[in-house]
Amino acid sequence: MTNSSENTASPAAAVVDFRTVDLRGRSLTLAGLRAAVPRAQGHTVADAEEKVLDIISAVRQRGFEALGELALRFDGVQQEHPLVPQDALSAALDGLDPSVRRALEESISRARRFADGQRPRNIDVELGDGALVSQNWVPVARVGLYVPGGLAVYPSSVIMNVVPALAAGVQSIALASPPQKEFGGLPHPTILAAAALLGITEVYAIGGAQAIAAFAYGVAASDAGPALEPVDVVTGPGNIFVATAKRLVKGVVGIDSEAGTTEIAILADSTARPRLVAADLISQAEHDPKAASVLITDSEELAAAVRTELEQQAAATKHGSRVREALSGPQSGVVLVDNLEQGIAACDAYAAEHLEIMTRDAAGVAARIRNAGAIFVGDYSPVSLGDYCAGSNHVLPTSGTAAFSSGLNVTTFLRAIQVVNYSREALAEVSTHIVSLSGAEDLPAHGDAVTARFS
């Protein structure tokens, strides 16, 4: 997606039309709340699915030939083979701005400490003499990590994908990011530098749904270069087409979540500072014209003050045109509620990717939230902290999917394998129960498999 109108917006476009959804005095069911809160419109899942299915089919049937055509079509890049040369990775790291390198190293350090603490322990449960059941966590063999391109550069997403995979013990890691015409058809050099900093050597210049398809199904070797071997798990954020591709390949591979265009919700009361609320709404709006920024509050005065701040701050920020478009879209706005209880219910119905709590007793309110990708508590935990240096992961579920899925973490790359180890005596102790249950299910051979051991 281009942003050629960034500095040529008309006077009308300079106004932030931050709409209002008034839920006060309304007793809504969960379904009603979900229908009422702001959501993105435009591309539907059905529209995206049709396009993505065509891309997946092309990649599966024609491999690198199709990937080359898609790179030319979507990225304007002529491409023989998408594998990034090792010298390009080294050159990108050597040329990295020292201050950016220090920032990346600090982000990596914090992310590693948090990821290392996430790994679940193996367990052994003795259910009787000679009756042992264990659960062992084992990493998947190979993962494909996607780092988006678009209107911004995301070396932080390299960290968020790679660090938990390494902490899980994954041995084979491939990374893909869109080719950039201005960088000779390679991903942005800061993306390459971050990969090199983390020791990732298998990097591909592939963007969008085609990257997800290539990871899921693999691509056979060609005259242009070596094969891209299929992976076991695909992770990473992206637009609706990337999220749809992940949904369509789920079952062929594991995925983290459907992490699409970014969104922020802020639950605030009259104690919140309008300047900070507006700054945080804008921080996510600058990602994309389709980004969602939602304020949920029981204070009309706060909502009015935030609107004033949005106008002033949007006029002063670098990507003002993009910010105004995002804030004025149907996916953004103020949700007015009667009280904190209704505000919490609205938050759970919205199930935000990022949810900030700016209320009295913010920590206590945060503890009551059930649905969110990540929760940011109080004035000094903005989403921007989580994007870069909190130690948490910023690859999070969007579009309400936080109601049933989690953000990227170490367990995304692990499988829980159950191990059953019974002695003859321990099996004998439950054998009659097994025979009874197999008979009740009309599966007598199950019982026979047990009694055969004692004949």
mmCIF file with all atom_site columns, C-alpha atoms in Angstrom, residues 306-405:
data_model
loop_
_atom_site.group_PDB
_atom_site.id
_atom_site.type_symbol
_atom_site.label_atom_id
_atom_site.label_alt_id
_atom_site.label_comp_id
_atom_site.label_asym_id
_atom_site.label_entity_id
_atom_site.label_seq_id
_atom_site.pdbx_PDB_ins_code
_atom_site.Cartn_x
_atom_site.Cartn_y
_atom_site.Cartn_z
_atom_site.occupancy
_atom_site.B_iso_or_equiv
_atom_site.pdbx_formal_charge
_atom_site.auth_seq_id
_atom_site.auth_comp_id
_atom_site.auth_asym_id
_atom_site.auth_atom_id
_atom_site.pdbx_PDB_model_num
ATOM 1   C CA . VAL A 1 306 ? -9.163  13.858  23.584 1.00 0.00 ? 306 VAL A CA 1
ATOM 2   C CA . ARG A 1 307 ? -10.783 14.995  20.324 1.00 0.00 ? 307 ARG A CA 1
ATOM 3   C CA . THR A 1 308 ? -9.118  18.392  20.699 1.00 0.00 ? 308 THR A CA 1
ATOM 4   C CA . GLU A 1 309 ? -5.775  16.749  21.372 1.00 0.00 ? 309 GLU A CA 1
ATOM 5   C CA . LEU A 1 310 ? -6.173  14.429  18.373 1.00 0.00 ? 310 LEU A CA 1
ATOM 6   C CA . GLU A 1 311 ? -6.644  17.410  16.062 1.00 0.00 ? 311 GLU A CA 1
ATOM 7   C CA . GLN A 1 312 ? -3.597  19.188  17.432 1.00 0.00 ? 312 GLN A CA 1
ATOM 8   C CA . GLN A 1 313 ? -1.304  16.169  17.585 1.00 0.00 ? 313 GLN A CA 1
ATOM 9   C CA . ALA A 1 314 ? -2.355  14.772  14.208 1.00 0.00 ? 314 ALA A CA 1
ATOM 10  C CA . ALA A 1 315 ? -1.511  18.136  12.635 1.00 0.00 ? 315 ALA A CA 1
ATOM 11  C CA . ALA A 1 316 ? 1.965   18.027  14.167 1.00 0.00 ? 316 ALA A CA 1
ATOM 12  C CA . THR A 1 317 ? 2.962   14.406  13.556 1.00 0.00 ? 317 THR A CA 1
ATOM 13  C CA . LYS A 1 318 ? 5.012   13.266  10.550 1.00 0.00 ? 318 LYS A CA 1
ATOM 14  C CA . HIS A 1 319 ? 2.415   10.898  9.113  1.00 0.00 ? 319 HIS A CA 1
ATOM 15  C CA . GLY A 1 320 ? -0.529  13.204  9.757  1.00 0.00 ? 320 GLY A CA 1
ATOM 16  C CA . SER A 1 321 ? -2.482  12.271  6.638  1.00 0.00 ? 321 SER A CA 1
ATOM 17  C CA . ARG A 1 322 ? -2.257  8.576   7.436  1.00 0.00 ? 322 ARG A CA 1
ATOM 18  C CA . VAL A 1 323 ? -3.164  9.204   11.073 1.00 0.00 ? 323 VAL A CA 1
ATOM 19  C CA . ARG A 1 324 ? -6.208  11.303  10.196 1.00 0.00 ? 324 ARG A CA 1
ATOM 20  C CA . GLU A 1 325 ? -7.447  8.667   7.772  1.00 0.00 ? 325 GLU A CA 1
ATOM 21  C CA . ALA A 1 326 ? -7.121  5.932   10.401 1.00 0.00 ? 326 ALA A CA 1
ATOM 22  C CA . LEU A 1 327 ? -8.765  7.990   13.137 1.00 0.00 ? 327 LEU A CA 1
ATOM 23  C CA . SER A 1 328 ? -11.626 8.964   10.823 1.00 0.00 ? 328 SER A CA 1
ATOM 24  C CA . GLY A 1 329 ? -12.323 5.429   9.609  1.00 0.00 ? 329 GLY A CA 1
ATOM 25  C CA . PRO A 1 330 ? -15.199 3.221   10.763 1.00 0.00 ? 330 PRO A CA 1
ATOM 26  C CA . GLN A 1 331 ? -12.704 1.129   12.744 1.00 0.00 ? 331 GLN A CA 1
ATOM 27  C CA . SER A 1 332 ? -11.934 4.040   15.101 1.00 0.00 ? 332 SER A CA 1
ATOM 28  C CA . GLY A 1 333 ? -13.868 6.259   17.493 1.00 0.00 ? 333 GLY A CA 1
ATOM 29  C CA . VAL A 1 334 ? -15.127 6.919   21.012 1.00 0.00 ? 334 VAL A CA 1
ATOM 30  C CA . VAL A 1 335 ? -17.352 4.381   22.756 1.00 0.00 ? 335 VAL A CA 1
ATOM 31  C CA . LEU A 1 336 ? -19.341 6.137   25.488 1.00 0.00 ? 336 LEU A CA 1
ATOM 32  C CA . VAL A 1 337 ? -20.448 3.881   28.347 1.00 0.00 ? 337 VAL A CA 1
ATOM 33  C CA . ASP A 1 338 ? -22.513 4.379   31.496 1.00 0.00 ? 338 ASP A CA 1
ATOM 34  C CA . ASN A 1 339 ? -19.843 3.264   33.940 1.00 0.00 ? 339 ASN A CA 1
ATOM 35  C CA . LEU A 1 340 ? -16.730 1.176   34.440 1.00 0.00 ? 340 LEU A CA 1
ATOM 36  C CA . GLU A 1 341 ? -18.710 -2.076  34.453 1.00 0.00 ? 341 GLU A CA 1
ATOM 37  C CA . GLN A 1 342 ? -20.093 -1.420  30.994 1.00 0.00 ? 342 GLN A CA 1
ATOM 38  C CA . GLY A 1 343 ? -16.651 -0.264  29.891 1.00 0.00 ? 343 GLY A CA 1
ATOM 39  C CA . ILE A 1 344 ? -15.086 -3.559  30.929 1.00 0.00 ? 344 ILE A CA 1
ATOM 40  C CA . ALA A 1 345 ? -17.850 -5.440  29.113 1.00 0.00 ? 345 ALA A CA 1
ATOM 41  C CA . ALA A 1 346 ? -17.211 -3.361  25.986 1.00 0.00 ? 346 ALA A CA 1
ATOM 42  C CA . CYS A 1 347 ? -13.476 -4.116  26.234 1.00 0.00 ? 347 CYS A CA 1
ATOM 43  C CA . ASP A 1 348 ? -14.145 -7.850  26.455 1.00 0.00 ? 348 ASP A CA 1
ATOM 44  C CA . ALA A 1 349 ? -16.521 -7.650  23.484 1.00 0.00 ? 349 ALA A CA 1
ATOM 45  C CA . TYR A 1 350 ? -13.962 -5.733  21.437 1.00 0.00 ? 350 TYR A CA 1
ATOM 46  C CA . ALA A 1 351 ? -11.075 -8.058  22.464 1.00 0.00 ? 351 ALA A CA 1
ATOM 47  C CA . ALA A 1 352 ? -8.378  -5.585  21.489 1.00 0.00 ? 352 ALA A CA 1
ATOM 48  C CA . GLU A 1 353 ? -4.949  -6.464  20.222 1.00 0.00 ? 353 GLU A CA 1
ATOM 49  C CA . HIS A 1 354 ? -3.574  -3.772  22.558 1.00 0.00 ? 354 HIS A CA 1
ATOM 50  C CA . LEU A 1 355 ? -5.641  -2.574  25.522 1.00 0.00 ? 355 LEU A CA 1
ATOM 51  C CA . GLU A 1 356 ? -4.492  0.313   27.701 1.00 0.00 ? 356 GLU A CA 1
ATOM 52  C CA . ILE A 1 357 ? -6.060  0.922   31.107 1.00 0.00 ? 357 ILE A CA 1
ATOM 53  C CA . MET A 1 358 ? -6.061  4.582   32.230 1.00 0.00 ? 358 MET A CA 1
ATOM 54  C CA . THR A 1 359 ? -8.460  4.556   35.172 1.00 0.00 ? 359 THR A CA 1
ATOM 55  C CA . ARG A 1 360 ? -8.459  4.734   38.933 1.00 0.00 ? 360 ARG A CA 1
ATOM 56  C CA . ASP A 1 361 ? -6.910  1.520   40.260 1.00 0.00 ? 361 ASP A CA 1
ATOM 57  C CA . ALA A 1 362 ? -5.678  0.631   36.776 1.00 0.00 ? 362 ALA A CA 1
ATOM 58  C CA . ALA A 1 363 ? -4.041  -2.596  37.949 1.00 0.00 ? 363 ALA A CA 1
ATOM 59  C CA . GLY A 1 364 ? -7.243  -3.770  39.596 1.00 0.00 ? 364 GLY A CA 1
ATOM 60  C CA . VAL A 1 365 ? -9.265  -2.992  36.471 1.00 0.00 ? 365 VAL A CA 1
ATOM 61  C CA . ALA A 1 366 ? -6.697  -4.743  34.270 1.00 0.00 ? 366 ALA A CA 1
ATOM 62  C CA . ALA A 1 367 ? -7.070  -7.889  36.387 1.00 0.00 ? 367 ALA A CA 1
ATOM 63  C CA . ARG A 1 368 ? -10.763 -8.009  35.473 1.00 0.00 ? 368 ARG A CA 1
ATOM 64  C CA . ILE A 1 369 ? -10.208 -8.000  31.691 1.00 0.00 ? 369 ILE A CA 1
ATOM 65  C CA . ARG A 1 370 ? -10.659 -11.385 30.031 1.00 0.00 ? 370 ARG A CA 1
ATOM 66  C CA . ASN A 1 371 ? -10.138 -10.646 26.341 1.00 0.00 ? 371 ASN A CA 1
ATOM 67  C CA . ALA A 1 372 ? -7.064  -8.810  25.043 1.00 0.00 ? 372 ALA A CA 1
ATOM 68  C CA . GLY A 1 373 ? -3.857  -9.632  23.225 1.00 0.00 ? 373 GLY A CA 1
ATOM 69  C CA . ALA A 1 374 ? -1.845  -7.569  25.710 1.00 0.00 ? 374 ALA A CA 1
ATOM 70  C CA . ILE A 1 375 ? -2.853  -5.193  28.503 1.00 0.00 ? 375 ILE A CA 1
ATOM 71  C CA . PHE A 1 376 ? -0.904  -2.036  29.323 1.00 0.00 ? 376 PHE A CA 1
ATOM 72  C CA . VAL A 1 377 ? -1.481  -0.709  32.829 1.00 0.00 ? 377 VAL A CA 1
ATOM 73  C CA . GLY A 1 378 ? -1.356  2.954   33.792 1.00 0.00 ? 378 GLY A CA 1
ATOM 74  C CA . ASP A 1 379 ? 0.245   6.085   32.383 1.00 0.00 ? 379 ASP A CA 1
ATOM 75  C CA . TYR A 1 380 ? 3.743   4.667   32.078 1.00 0.00 ? 380 TYR A CA 1
ATOM 76  C CA . SER A 1 381 ? 3.027   1.475   30.136 1.00 0.00 ? 381 SER A CA 1
ATOM 77  C CA . PRO A 1 382 ? 2.132   2.714   26.639 1.00 0.00 ? 382 PRO A CA 1
ATOM 78  C CA . VAL A 1 383 ? 1.725   0.335   23.714 1.00 0.00 ? 383 VAL A CA 1
ATOM 79  C CA . SER A 1 384 ? 4.935   1.781   22.245 1.00 0.00 ? 384 SER A CA 1
ATOM 80  C CA . LEU A 1 385 ? 6.805   0.244   25.177 1.00 0.00 ? 385 LEU A CA 1
ATOM 81  C CA . GLY A 1 386 ? 5.428   -3.164  24.229 1.00 0.00 ? 386 GLY A CA 1
ATOM 82  C CA . ASP A 1 387 ? 6.263   -2.572  20.584 1.00 0.00 ? 387 ASP A CA 1
ATOM 83  C CA . TYR A 1 388 ? 9.951   -2.267  21.339 1.00 0.00 ? 388 TYR A CA 1
ATOM 84  C CA . CYS A 1 389 ? 11.419  -2.717  24.796 1.00 0.00 ? 389 CYS A CA 1
ATOM 85  C CA . ALA A 1 390 ? 8.951   -4.036  27.382 1.00 0.00 ? 390 ALA A CA 1
ATOM 86  C CA . GLY A 1 391 ? 10.151  -7.606  26.926 1.00 0.00 ? 391 GLY A CA 1
ATOM 87  C CA . SER A 1 392 ? 6.631   -8.678  25.951 1.00 0.00 ? 392 SER A CA 1
ATOM 88  C CA . ASN A 1 393 ? 5.740   -9.762  22.421 1.00 0.00 ? 393 ASN A CA 1
ATOM 89  C CA . HIS A 1 394 ? 3.997   -7.457  19.965 1.00 0.00 ? 394 HIS A CA 1
ATOM 90  C CA . VAL A 1 395 ? 2.751   -10.165 17.583 1.00 0.00 ? 395 VAL A CA 1
ATOM 91  C CA . LEU A 1 396 ? -0.806  -10.291 18.911 1.00 0.00 ? 396 LEU A CA 1
ATOM 92  C CA . PRO A 1 397 ? -4.278  -11.388 17.762 1.00 0.00 ? 397 PRO A CA 1
ATOM 93  C CA . THR A 1 398 ? -6.451  -8.748  16.079 1.00 0.00 ? 398 THR A CA 1
ATOM 94  C CA . SER A 1 399 ? -10.048 -8.261  14.899 1.00 0.00 ? 399 SER A CA 1
ATOM 95  C CA . GLY A 1 400 ? -11.562 -9.762  18.025 1.00 0.00 ? 400 GLY A CA 1
ATOM 96  C CA . THR A 1 401 ? -9.614  -13.021 17.836 1.00 0.00 ? 401 THR A CA 1
ATOM 97  C CA . ALA A 1 402 ? -8.026  -12.242 21.211 1.00 0.00 ? 402 ALA A CA 1
ATOM 98  C CA . ALA A 1 403 ? -11.224 -13.725 22.640 1.00 0.00 ? 403 ALA A CA 1
ATOM 99  C CA . PHE A 1 404 ? -9.882  -17.179 21.792 1.00 0.00 ? 404 PHE A CA 1
ATOM 100 C CA . SER A 1 405 ? -6.208  -16.914 20.809 1.00 0.00 ? 405 SER A CA 1
#
